[in-house]
JSON list of C-alpha atoms and ligand atoms in Angstrom, two decimals:
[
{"chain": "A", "resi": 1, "resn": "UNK", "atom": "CA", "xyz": [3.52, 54.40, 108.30]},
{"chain": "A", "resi": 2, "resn": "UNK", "atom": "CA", "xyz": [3.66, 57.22, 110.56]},
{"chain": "A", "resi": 3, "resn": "UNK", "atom": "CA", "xyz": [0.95, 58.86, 109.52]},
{"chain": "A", "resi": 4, "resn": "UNK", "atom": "CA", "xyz": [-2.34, 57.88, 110.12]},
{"chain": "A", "resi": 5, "resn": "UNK", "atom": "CA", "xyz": [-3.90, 58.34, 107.03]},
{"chain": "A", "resi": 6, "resn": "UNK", "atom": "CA", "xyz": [-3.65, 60.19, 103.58]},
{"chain": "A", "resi": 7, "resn": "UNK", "atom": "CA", "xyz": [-6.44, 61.28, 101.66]},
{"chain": "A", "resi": 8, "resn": "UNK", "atom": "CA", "xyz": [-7.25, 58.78, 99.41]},
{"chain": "A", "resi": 9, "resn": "UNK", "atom": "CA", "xyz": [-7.70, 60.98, 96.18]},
{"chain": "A", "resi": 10, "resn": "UNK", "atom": "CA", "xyz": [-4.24, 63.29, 96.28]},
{"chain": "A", "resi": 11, "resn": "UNK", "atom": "CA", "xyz": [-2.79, 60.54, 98.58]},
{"chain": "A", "resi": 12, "resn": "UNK", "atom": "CA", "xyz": [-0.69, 63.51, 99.33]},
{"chain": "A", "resi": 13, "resn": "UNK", "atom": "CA", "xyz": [-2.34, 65.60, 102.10]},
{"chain": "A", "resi": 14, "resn": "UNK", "atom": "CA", "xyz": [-2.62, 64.00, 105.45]},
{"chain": "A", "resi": 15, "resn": "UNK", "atom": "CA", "xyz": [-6.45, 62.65, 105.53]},
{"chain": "A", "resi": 16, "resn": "UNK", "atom": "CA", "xyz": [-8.77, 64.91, 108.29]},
{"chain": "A", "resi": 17, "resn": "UNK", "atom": "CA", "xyz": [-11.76, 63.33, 107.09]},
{"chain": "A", "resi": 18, "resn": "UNK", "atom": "CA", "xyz": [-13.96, 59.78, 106.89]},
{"chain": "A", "resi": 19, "resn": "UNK", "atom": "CA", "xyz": [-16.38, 59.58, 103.79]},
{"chain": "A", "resi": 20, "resn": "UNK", "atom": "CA", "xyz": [-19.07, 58.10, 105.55]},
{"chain": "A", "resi": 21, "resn": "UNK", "atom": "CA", "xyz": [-20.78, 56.97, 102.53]},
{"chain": "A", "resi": 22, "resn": "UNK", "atom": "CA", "xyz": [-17.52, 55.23, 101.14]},
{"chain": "A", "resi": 23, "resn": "UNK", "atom": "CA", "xyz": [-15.41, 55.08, 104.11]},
{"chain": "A", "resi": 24, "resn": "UNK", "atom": "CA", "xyz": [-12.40, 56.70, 102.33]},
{"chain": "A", "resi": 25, "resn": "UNK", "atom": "CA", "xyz": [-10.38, 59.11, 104.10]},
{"chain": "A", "resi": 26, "resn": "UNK", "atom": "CA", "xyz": [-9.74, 62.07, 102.45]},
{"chain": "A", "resi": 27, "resn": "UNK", "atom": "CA", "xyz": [-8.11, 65.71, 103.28]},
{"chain": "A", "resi": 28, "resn": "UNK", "atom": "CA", "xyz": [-9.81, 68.74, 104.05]},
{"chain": "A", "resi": 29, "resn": "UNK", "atom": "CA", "xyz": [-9.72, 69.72, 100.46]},
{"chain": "A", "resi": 30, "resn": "UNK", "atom": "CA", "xyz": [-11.31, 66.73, 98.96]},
{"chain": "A", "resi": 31, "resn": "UNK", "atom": "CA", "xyz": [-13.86, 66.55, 101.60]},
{"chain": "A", "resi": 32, "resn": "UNK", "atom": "CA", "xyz": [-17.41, 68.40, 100.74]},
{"chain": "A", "resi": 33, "resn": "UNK", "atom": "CA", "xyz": [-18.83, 69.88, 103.45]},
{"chain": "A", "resi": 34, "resn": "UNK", "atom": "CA", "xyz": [-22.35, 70.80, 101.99]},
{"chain": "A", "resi": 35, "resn": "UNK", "atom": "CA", "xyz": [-22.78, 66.92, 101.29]},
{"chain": "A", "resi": 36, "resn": "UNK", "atom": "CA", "xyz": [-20.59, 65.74, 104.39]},
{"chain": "A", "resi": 37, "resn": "UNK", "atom": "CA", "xyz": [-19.03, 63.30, 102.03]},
{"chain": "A", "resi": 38, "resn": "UNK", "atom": "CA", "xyz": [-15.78, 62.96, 100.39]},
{"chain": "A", "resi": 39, "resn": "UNK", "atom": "CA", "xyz": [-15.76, 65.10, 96.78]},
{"chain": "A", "resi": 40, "resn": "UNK", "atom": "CA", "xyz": [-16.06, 61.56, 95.15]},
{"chain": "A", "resi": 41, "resn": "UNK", "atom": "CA", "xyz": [-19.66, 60.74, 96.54]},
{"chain": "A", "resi": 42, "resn": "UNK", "atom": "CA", "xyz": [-20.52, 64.34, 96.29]},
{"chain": "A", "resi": 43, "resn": "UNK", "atom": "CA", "xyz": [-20.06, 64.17, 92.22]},
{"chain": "A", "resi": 44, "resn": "UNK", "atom": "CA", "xyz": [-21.87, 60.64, 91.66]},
{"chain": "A", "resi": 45, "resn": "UNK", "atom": "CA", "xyz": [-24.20, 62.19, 94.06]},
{"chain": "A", "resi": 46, "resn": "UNK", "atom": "CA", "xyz": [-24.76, 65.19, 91.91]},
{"chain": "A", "resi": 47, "resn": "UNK", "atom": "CA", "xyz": [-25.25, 63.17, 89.29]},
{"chain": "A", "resi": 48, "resn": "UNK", "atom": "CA", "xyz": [-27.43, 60.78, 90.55]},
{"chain": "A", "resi": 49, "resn": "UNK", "atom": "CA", "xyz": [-29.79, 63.65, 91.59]},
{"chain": "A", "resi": 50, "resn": "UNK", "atom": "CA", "xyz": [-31.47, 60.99, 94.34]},
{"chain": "A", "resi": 51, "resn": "UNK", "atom": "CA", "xyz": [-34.22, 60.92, 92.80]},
{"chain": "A", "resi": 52, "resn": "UNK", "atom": "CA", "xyz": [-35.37, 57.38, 93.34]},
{"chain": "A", "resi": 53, "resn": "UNK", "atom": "CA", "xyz": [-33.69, 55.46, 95.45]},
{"chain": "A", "resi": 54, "resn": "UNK", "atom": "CA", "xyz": [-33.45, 52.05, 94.19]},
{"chain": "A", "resi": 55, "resn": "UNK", "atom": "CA", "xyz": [-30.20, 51.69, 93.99]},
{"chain": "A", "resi": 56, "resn": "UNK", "atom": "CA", "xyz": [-29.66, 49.06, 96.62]},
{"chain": "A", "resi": 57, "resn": "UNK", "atom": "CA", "xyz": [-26.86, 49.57, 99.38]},
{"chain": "A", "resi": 58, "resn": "UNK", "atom": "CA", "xyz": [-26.59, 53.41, 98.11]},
{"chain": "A", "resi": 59, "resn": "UNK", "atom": "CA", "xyz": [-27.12, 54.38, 101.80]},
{"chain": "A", "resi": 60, "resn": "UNK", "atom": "CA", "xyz": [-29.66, 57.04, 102.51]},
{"chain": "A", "resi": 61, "resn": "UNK", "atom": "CA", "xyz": [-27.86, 60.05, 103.67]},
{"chain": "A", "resi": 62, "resn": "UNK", "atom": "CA", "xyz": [-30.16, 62.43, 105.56]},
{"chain": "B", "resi": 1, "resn": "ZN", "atom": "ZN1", "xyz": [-6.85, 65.20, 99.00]},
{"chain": "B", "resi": 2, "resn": "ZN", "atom": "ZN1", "xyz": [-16.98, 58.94, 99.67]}
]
């Protein structure tokens, strides 16, 4: 519990991120920086496309 958080997809490298589309904290390596999101959002993102946007709560990310 000393450390303040771990990345939440290795839950091995000390977290230096916040997802802030899923609130996950991840390291520096599972953390996109193009997309500003962790590498989870950024692959349903990619896959997603946005096209339209009607998936409700899916949080527009400008
Ligand atoms: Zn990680
Ligand atoms: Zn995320």
């Amino acid at each position: 519990m000393s450390v303040s958080g771990v990345c939440q997809v290795c839950e091995s490298a000390e977290a230096t991120h916040t997802c802030p589309n899923c609130g996950a904290m991840v390291c520096d390596e599972h953390y996109d920086r193009e997309l500003s999101i962790c590498v989870q959002c950024a692959a349903a993102a990619r896959q997603t496309d946005g096209e339209t946007s009607e998936i409700d709560q899916s949080d527009v990310m400008r």
